[in-house]
Amino acid sequence: MDDTQTARAETMAQWLTQVFDGAAFSTAALAGDASFRRYHRLSVHTPTGEQRYIVMDAPPDKESVSQFVAVDELMTGAVHVPTLIAVNEAQGFIVLEDFGGTDFADVIHSEGGTADAPTAQRYREAMQVICQLQQIAVAQARAIVPDYDDALLRREMLLFSEWFLPYIGVAFDDTHFSPAQWQAVQDAIIAQVSAQPQVVVHRDFHSRNLMILPQDLGVIDFQDAVVGAYSYDIVSLLRDAYVDWSAAQTDAWLDEFFALVQPQLPHLTKSQFDLDTMMMGLQRHLKILGIFVRLYQRDGKARYLANLPRVLQDTLIETRWLASSQGGVFAKFDHWLNTAVVPAFRQTFSQSQPQTTLNNHKP
């Protein structure tokens, strides 16, 4: 722990002493996420027994505690987000309800990673949580969260070209796939997803951000919520970087979600839903490819590299589908990914990550 971290820990301890009226307590650091936030499990020792909480440490120059609080309040009542026990916005600390240590991914893996009845039911519960989020009034949400606008959608996709491609040693060129064609891919995705029905979007609704509770699912890591396309959160859940399902199983669950949302979107056809989820999935996965490399190169978080093959495979599923259904620049993009990006990716990982491989892409 460096001097800055030591000073921050001392400041946090002083504040916790005030919050809990001098009661004895202990903290244990928890694994971090893909942000600058740090988390601690807090045990407060009282005459009636031990009380457990989570402390979020969000340095004010890096993270906004006020946004976390505002989104927590927005989502409370719609889904189970942590109850806020104490907040120090000036110093960037929050004490919140402890959801325990078992997340959705842990349970799926412990159950053998098969889509049996208990697992299928868990996914249905998660889909229902998405539907509950989408019932929050957009007008109310827009007072708190930003729109997933064109600029943000593009900025996220540029992570692919700014971080992922240089990492594997690939660049655009006028012969194989040009910068103008890359721009056309972005433009087409942005136009399509911006025209989709707009709802409250968690924006990171995957298996590591859903906690298993006795009565329901707890939702965490929601502070980056936006108003955006209705298809975003279901793609996050079913084409998850941390859990691997076959395309057939993913499609079956997508069919179930379509049946759930169709009553609220009566003009939505299945063919339109398929296009919506493929376009939104491609945007998200291009972003994640860049983010995971950035987390490794800039932040020293090498563990995210192990998930790149799964994310790239989902990207290829989406570009193949779009190449077939939309043609044009998507056909060119899919061809370039398979002939230039995939070989370079395999070569890069054969040298630096021998334990991580990309399977042959199959329909």
Coordinates of C-alpha atoms in Angstrom, one line a residue:
M1 CA 0.0 0.0 0.0
D2 CA 1.5 3.3 -1.0
D3 CA 1.3 6.6 0.9
T4 CA -1.8 7.8 -0.9
Q5 CA -3.6 4.5 -0.2
T6 CA -2.6 4.6 3.4
A7 CA -3.9 8.1 3.8
R8 CA -7.1 7.2 2.2
A9 CA -7.6 4.1 4.4
E10 CA -7.0 6.3 7.5
T11 CA -9.6 8.8 6.3
M12 CA -12.1 6.1 5.6
A13 CA -11.5 4.6 9.1
Q14 CA -12.0 8.0 10.8
W15 CA -15.3 8.4 8.9
L16 CA -16.5 4.9 9.7
T17 CA -15.8 5.6 13.4
Q18 CA -18.1 8.5 13.2
V19 CA -20.8 6.7 11.3
F20 CA -20.9 3.8 13.8
D21 CA -20.5 5.9 16.9
G22 CA -17.1 4.5 17.9
A23 CA -18.1 0.8 17.6
A24 CA -15.3 -1.5 16.9
F25 CA -15.0 -2.6 13.3
S26 CA -12.8 -4.4 10.8
T27 CA -12.5 -4.3 7.0
A28 CA -11.4 -6.7 4.4
A29 CA -10.5 -5.7 0.9
L30 CA -12.6 -7.2 -1.9
A31 CA -11.7 -7.9 -5.5
G32 CA -12.0 -4.7 -7.6
D33 CA -13.9 -4.2 -10.8
A34 CA -13.0 -2.5 -14.0
S35 CA -13.1 1.0 -12.4
F36 CA -11.1 3.1 -10.0
R37 CA -13.4 2.1 -7.2
R38 CA -12.3 -0.1 -4.3
Y39 CA -14.6 -2.2 -2.1
H40 CA -14.3 -3.5 1.4
R41 CA -16.4 -5.8 3.5
L42 CA -17.1 -4.1 6.8
S43 CA -17.8 -6.0 10.0
V44 CA -19.1 -3.8 12.8
H45 CA -19.0 -5.4 16.2
T46 CA -21.9 -4.4 18.5
P47 CA -23.3 -5.7 21.8
T48 CA -26.0 -7.6 19.9
G49 CA -23.6 -9.2 17.4
E50 CA -21.8 -8.5 14.1
Q51 CA -23.3 -6.4 11.4
R52 CA -21.9 -6.7 7.9
Y53 CA -21.9 -4.0 5.2
I54 CA -19.9 -3.0 2.1
V55 CA -17.8 0.1 1.9
M56 CA -17.3 1.7 -1.5
D57 CA -14.2 3.8 -1.8
A58 CA -14.5 6.1 -4.8
P59 CA -11.7 8.7 -5.0
P60 CA -13.5 12.0 -5.8
D61 CA -11.0 12.9 -8.6
K62 CA -11.7 9.6 -10.3
E63 CA -15.4 8.6 -9.6
S64 CA -18.7 10.3 -8.8
V65 CA -20.3 9.1 -5.6
S66 CA -23.3 11.5 -6.2
Q67 CA -24.2 9.7 -9.5
F68 CA -24.1 6.3 -7.7
V69 CA -26.5 7.7 -5.1
A70 CA -28.8 9.2 -7.6
V71 CA -29.1 6.1 -9.7
D72 CA -29.5 3.9 -6.7
E73 CA -32.5 6.1 -5.7
L74 CA -33.9 6.0 -9.2
M75 CA -33.8 2.2 -9.4
T76 CA -35.0 1.5 -5.8
G77 CA -38.5 0.1 -6.0
A78 CA -38.0 -1.2 -9.5
V79 CA -35.2 -3.7 -8.8
H80 CA -33.2 -4.7 -5.7
V81 CA -30.3 -2.4 -5.5
P82 CA -28.3 -2.0 -2.2
T83 CA -29.8 0.1 0.5
L84 CA -27.5 3.1 1.3
I85 CA -26.5 3.2 5.0
A86 CA -24.3 6.3 5.0
V87 CA -22.9 8.5 2.3
N88 CA -19.9 10.9 2.3
E89 CA -20.0 12.6 -1.1
A90 CA -17.2 15.0 -0.4
Q91 CA -14.7 12.3 0.4
G92 CA -16.1 9.6 -1.8
F93 CA -17.2 6.9 0.6
I94 CA -20.5 5.0 0.9
V95 CA -21.6 2.3 3.3
L96 CA -24.2 0.1 1.7
E97 CA -26.1 -3.1 2.1
D98 CA -24.0 -6.3 1.8
F99 CA -25.4 -8.6 -0.9
G100 CA -22.9 -11.4 0.1
G101 CA -20.3 -12.9 -2.1
T102 CA -22.2 -15.2 -4.5
D103 CA -22.8 -13.7 -7.9
F104 CA -24.8 -15.1 -10.8
A105 CA -21.7 -16.3 -12.6
D106 CA -20.5 -18.2 -9.5
V107 CA -23.8 -20.1 -9.3
I108 CA -23.9 -20.9 -13.0
H109 CA -20.4 -22.3 -13.0
S110 CA -21.1 -24.3 -9.8
E111 CA -24.1 -25.8 -11.4
G112 CA -21.9 -27.2 -14.1
G113 CA -22.5 -24.5 -16.8
T114 CA -25.4 -26.4 -18.3
A115 CA -28.8 -24.9 -19.2
D116 CA -30.8 -27.2 -16.9
A117 CA -34.0 -26.2 -15.2
P118 CA -32.5 -24.2 -12.2
T119 CA -30.1 -22.3 -14.5
A120 CA -32.9 -21.6 -17.0
Q121 CA -35.0 -20.3 -14.2
R122 CA -32.2 -18.0 -13.0
Y123 CA -32.0 -16.5 -16.5
R124 CA -35.7 -16.0 -16.6
E125 CA -35.5 -14.1 -13.3
A126 CA -32.7 -12.0 -14.7
M127 CA -34.8 -11.2 -17.8
Q128 CA -37.6 -10.2 -15.5
V129 CA -35.3 -7.8 -13.7
I130 CA -34.5 -6.2 -17.1
C131 CA -38.2 -5.8 -17.8
Q132 CA -38.6 -4.1 -14.4
L133 CA -35.8 -1.7 -15.1
Q134 CA -37.5 -0.9 -18.4
Q135 CA -40.7 0.1 -16.6
I136 CA -38.9 3.1 -15.0
A137 CA -40.3 6.3 -16.6
V138 CA -37.8 7.6 -19.2
A139 CA -38.8 11.2 -18.4
Q140 CA -37.9 10.6 -14.7
A141 CA -34.7 8.9 -15.6
R142 CA -33.5 11.6 -17.9
A143 CA -33.3 14.0 -15.0
I144 CA -30.6 11.7 -13.5
V145 CA -28.9 9.7 -16.2
P146 CA -27.6 10.8 -19.7
D147 CA -28.9 9.6 -23.0
Y148 CA -26.9 6.9 -24.8
D149 CA -26.3 9.4 -27.6
D150 CA -24.5 9.2 -30.9
A151 CA -21.3 10.6 -29.4
L152 CA -21.1 8.1 -26.6
L153 CA -21.9 5.2 -28.9
R154 CA -19.2 6.2 -31.3
R155 CA -16.7 6.9 -28.5
E156 CA -17.1 3.4 -27.2
M157 CA -16.7 1.8 -30.6
L158 CA -13.5 3.7 -31.1
L159 CA -12.0 1.8 -28.3
F160 CA -11.8 -1.1 -30.7
S161 CA -9.6 0.8 -33.2
E162 CA -7.7 2.7 -30.5
W163 CA -6.8 -0.2 -28.2
F164 CA -7.7 -3.6 -29.5
L165 CA -6.3 -3.4 -33.1
P166 CA -2.9 -1.9 -32.1
Y167 CA -2.6 -4.6 -29.5
I168 CA -2.8 -7.3 -32.1
G169 CA -0.8 -5.3 -34.7
V170 CA -3.6 -4.7 -37.2
A171 CA -4.4 -1.3 -38.9
F172 CA -7.0 -0.2 -41.4
D173 CA -5.8 0.3 -45.0
D174 CA -7.4 1.3 -48.3
T175 CA -6.8 -2.1 -49.8
H176 CA -8.4 -4.5 -47.3
F177 CA -10.6 -2.4 -45.0
S178 CA -10.3 1.4 -45.0
P179 CA -10.9 4.0 -42.3
A180 CA -13.9 5.2 -44.3
Q181 CA -15.4 1.8 -44.2
W182 CA -14.8 1.6 -40.5
Q183 CA -16.6 4.9 -40.2
A184 CA -19.5 3.5 -42.3
V185 CA -19.8 0.6 -39.9
Q186 CA -20.0 2.9 -36.9
D187 CA -22.6 5.2 -38.7
A188 CA -24.8 2.3 -39.6
I189 CA -24.8 0.9 -36.0
I190 CA -25.4 4.3 -34.5
A191 CA -28.3 5.0 -36.8
Q192 CA -29.9 1.6 -36.1
V193 CA -29.6 1.5 -32.3
S194 CA -30.6 5.1 -31.9
A195 CA -33.9 4.3 -33.6
Q196 CA -34.7 1.5 -31.2
P197 CA -37.3 2.1 -28.4
Q198 CA -35.5 4.0 -25.6
V199 CA -35.6 2.7 -21.9
V200 CA -33.5 2.8 -18.8
V201 CA -30.4 0.8 -19.5
H202 CA -28.2 -0.6 -16.7
R203 CA -25.3 -0.7 -19.2
D204 CA -23.3 -3.6 -17.6
F205 CA -26.1 -6.1 -16.9
H206 CA -24.0 -9.3 -16.8
S207 CA -23.4 -12.3 -14.6
R208 CA -20.8 -10.5 -12.4
N209 CA -23.2 -7.7 -11.5
L210 CA -26.1 -9.8 -10.4
M211 CA -25.9 -11.2 -6.9
I212 CA -27.8 -14.2 -5.6
L213 CA -30.0 -13.3 -2.7
P214 CA -32.5 -15.4 -0.7
Q215 CA -35.6 -13.9 -2.4
D216 CA -34.4 -12.3 -5.6
L217 CA -31.4 -11.0 -7.5
G218 CA -29.4 -8.0 -6.3
V219 CA -28.2 -5.6 -8.9
I220 CA -24.9 -3.8 -8.5
D221 CA -22.5 -1.6 -10.6
F222 CA -25.4 0.4 -12.0
Q223 CA -23.9 3.9 -11.7
D224 CA -23.2 4.2 -15.5
A225 CA -26.9 3.8 -16.4
V226 CA -28.3 5.6 -19.4
V227 CA -31.4 6.0 -21.4
G228 CA -30.8 3.9 -24.5
A229 CA -31.8 1.0 -26.6
Y230 CA -34.1 -1.6 -25.1
S231 CA -31.9 -4.4 -26.5
Y232 CA -28.8 -3.4 -24.7
D233 CA -29.2 -5.2 -21.3
I234 CA -30.5 -8.4 -22.7
V235 CA -27.4 -8.6 -25.0
S236 CA -25.2 -7.9 -22.0
L237 CA -26.8 -10.8 -20.1
L238 CA -27.0 -13.4 -22.8
R239 CA -23.7 -12.6 -24.7
D240 CA -21.8 -12.3 -21.5
A241 CA -18.0 -12.1 -21.5
Y242 CA -17.8 -14.3 -18.4
V243 CA -20.3 -17.1 -19.2
D244 CA -20.1 -19.2 -22.4
W245 CA -23.4 -20.5 -24.0
S246 CA -23.9 -22.0 -27.4
A247 CA -25.5 -19.8 -30.0
A248 CA -28.6 -22.1 -30.0
Q249 CA -29.1 -21.7 -26.2
T250 CA -28.6 -17.9 -26.5
D251 CA -31.1 -17.7 -29.3
A252 CA -33.6 -19.7 -27.2
W253 CA -33.3 -17.3 -24.3
L254 CA -33.6 -14.3 -26.7
D255 CA -36.8 -15.8 -28.0
E256 CA -38.1 -15.9 -24.4
F257 CA -37.1 -12.3 -23.8
F258 CA -38.9 -11.3 -27.0
A259 CA -42.1 -12.8 -25.7
L260 CA -41.6 -10.8 -22.5
V261 CA -41.1 -7.4 -24.1
Q262 CA -43.5 -7.8 -27.0
P263 CA -46.6 -6.8 -25.1
Q264 CA -45.0 -3.5 -24.2
L265 CA -43.7 -3.1 -27.8
P266 CA -46.7 -4.4 -29.8
H267 CA -45.3 -3.2 -33.1
L268 CA -42.0 -5.1 -32.6
T269 CA -41.6 -8.1 -34.9
K270 CA -39.3 -11.0 -34.3
S271 CA -37.2 -10.1 -37.4
Q272 CA -36.8 -6.5 -36.1
F273 CA -35.9 -7.8 -32.6
D274 CA -33.2 -10.1 -34.1
L275 CA -31.7 -7.1 -36.0
D276 CA -31.9 -4.9 -32.9
T277 CA -30.0 -7.4 -30.7
M278 CA -27.3 -8.1 -33.4
M279 CA -26.6 -4.4 -34.0
M280 CA -26.6 -3.6 -30.3
G281 CA -24.4 -6.6 -29.5
L282 CA -21.9 -5.6 -32.1
Q283 CA -21.6 -2.1 -30.7
R284 CA -21.1 -3.5 -27.2
H285 CA -18.6 -6.2 -28.1
L286 CA -16.5 -3.8 -30.2
K287 CA -16.3 -1.6 -27.1
I288 CA -15.5 -4.5 -24.8
L289 CA -12.6 -5.7 -27.0
G290 CA -11.0 -2.3 -26.6
I291 CA -11.8 -1.9 -22.9
F292 CA -10.3 -5.3 -21.9
V293 CA -7.1 -4.4 -23.7
R294 CA -7.0 -1.0 -22.1
L295 CA -7.6 -2.5 -18.7
Y296 CA -4.5 -4.7 -19.3
Q297 CA -2.2 -2.1 -20.9
R298 CA -3.1 1.0 -19.0
D299 CA -4.4 -0.3 -15.7
G300 CA -2.3 -3.5 -15.3
K301 CA -5.4 -5.8 -15.0
A302 CA -4.2 -8.7 -17.0
R303 CA -7.1 -11.0 -16.0
Y304 CA -9.4 -9.5 -18.5
L305 CA -7.4 -10.8 -21.4
A306 CA -8.6 -14.3 -20.7
N307 CA -12.1 -13.2 -21.7
L308 CA -11.1 -11.7 -25.1
P309 CA -11.7 -14.9 -27.1
R310 CA -15.3 -15.2 -26.0
V311 CA -16.0 -11.6 -26.8
L312 CA -14.4 -11.9 -30.2
Q313 CA -16.4 -15.0 -31.0
D314 CA -19.6 -13.1 -30.1
T315 CA -18.5 -10.3 -32.4
L316 CA -18.0 -12.7 -35.2
I317 CA -21.4 -14.2 -34.7
E318 CA -22.9 -10.8 -35.0
T319 CA -20.9 -9.7 -38.0
R320 CA -21.7 -13.0 -39.8
W321 CA -25.4 -12.5 -39.2
L322 CA -25.3 -8.8 -40.3
A323 CA -23.2 -9.7 -43.4
S324 CA -25.9 -12.1 -44.4
S325 CA -28.9 -10.0 -43.6
Q326 CA -27.6 -6.5 -44.4
G327 CA -24.7 -7.0 -46.8
G328 CA -22.8 -3.9 -47.8
V329 CA -20.2 -2.7 -45.4
F330 CA -21.1 -5.4 -42.9
A331 CA -20.1 -8.1 -45.4
K332 CA -16.8 -6.4 -45.9
F333 CA -16.3 -5.9 -42.2
D334 CA -17.0 -9.6 -41.5
H335 CA -14.6 -10.7 -44.2
W336 CA -11.8 -8.4 -42.9
L337 CA -12.3 -9.6 -39.3
N338 CA -12.0 -13.2 -40.4
T339 CA -9.1 -12.8 -42.7
A340 CA -7.0 -10.1 -40.9
V341 CA -8.1 -9.7 -37.3
V342 CA -8.7 -13.3 -36.3
P343 CA -5.3 -14.6 -37.6
A344 CA -3.5 -11.7 -35.9
F345 CA -5.4 -12.3 -32.7
R346 CA -4.4 -16.0 -32.7
Q347 CA -0.8 -15.0 -33.3
T348 CA -0.7 -12.5 -30.5
F349 CA -2.3 -14.9 -28.0
S350 CA -0.1 -17.8 -29.0
Q351 CA 2.9 -15.7 -27.9
S352 CA 1.5 -13.9 -24.8
Q353 CA -1.4 -16.0 -23.6
P354 CA -0.9 -19.6 -24.6
Q355 CA -3.7 -20.7 -22.2
T356 CA -6.3 -18.6 -24.1
T357 CA -7.4 -19.6 -27.5
L358 CA -10.1 -18.6 -30.0
N359 CA -12.1 -21.6 -31.3
N360 CA -12.7 -21.9 -35.0
H361 CA -15.8 -19.8 -35.8
K362 CA -18.7 -21.9 -36.8
P363 CA -22.3 -21.2 -37.7

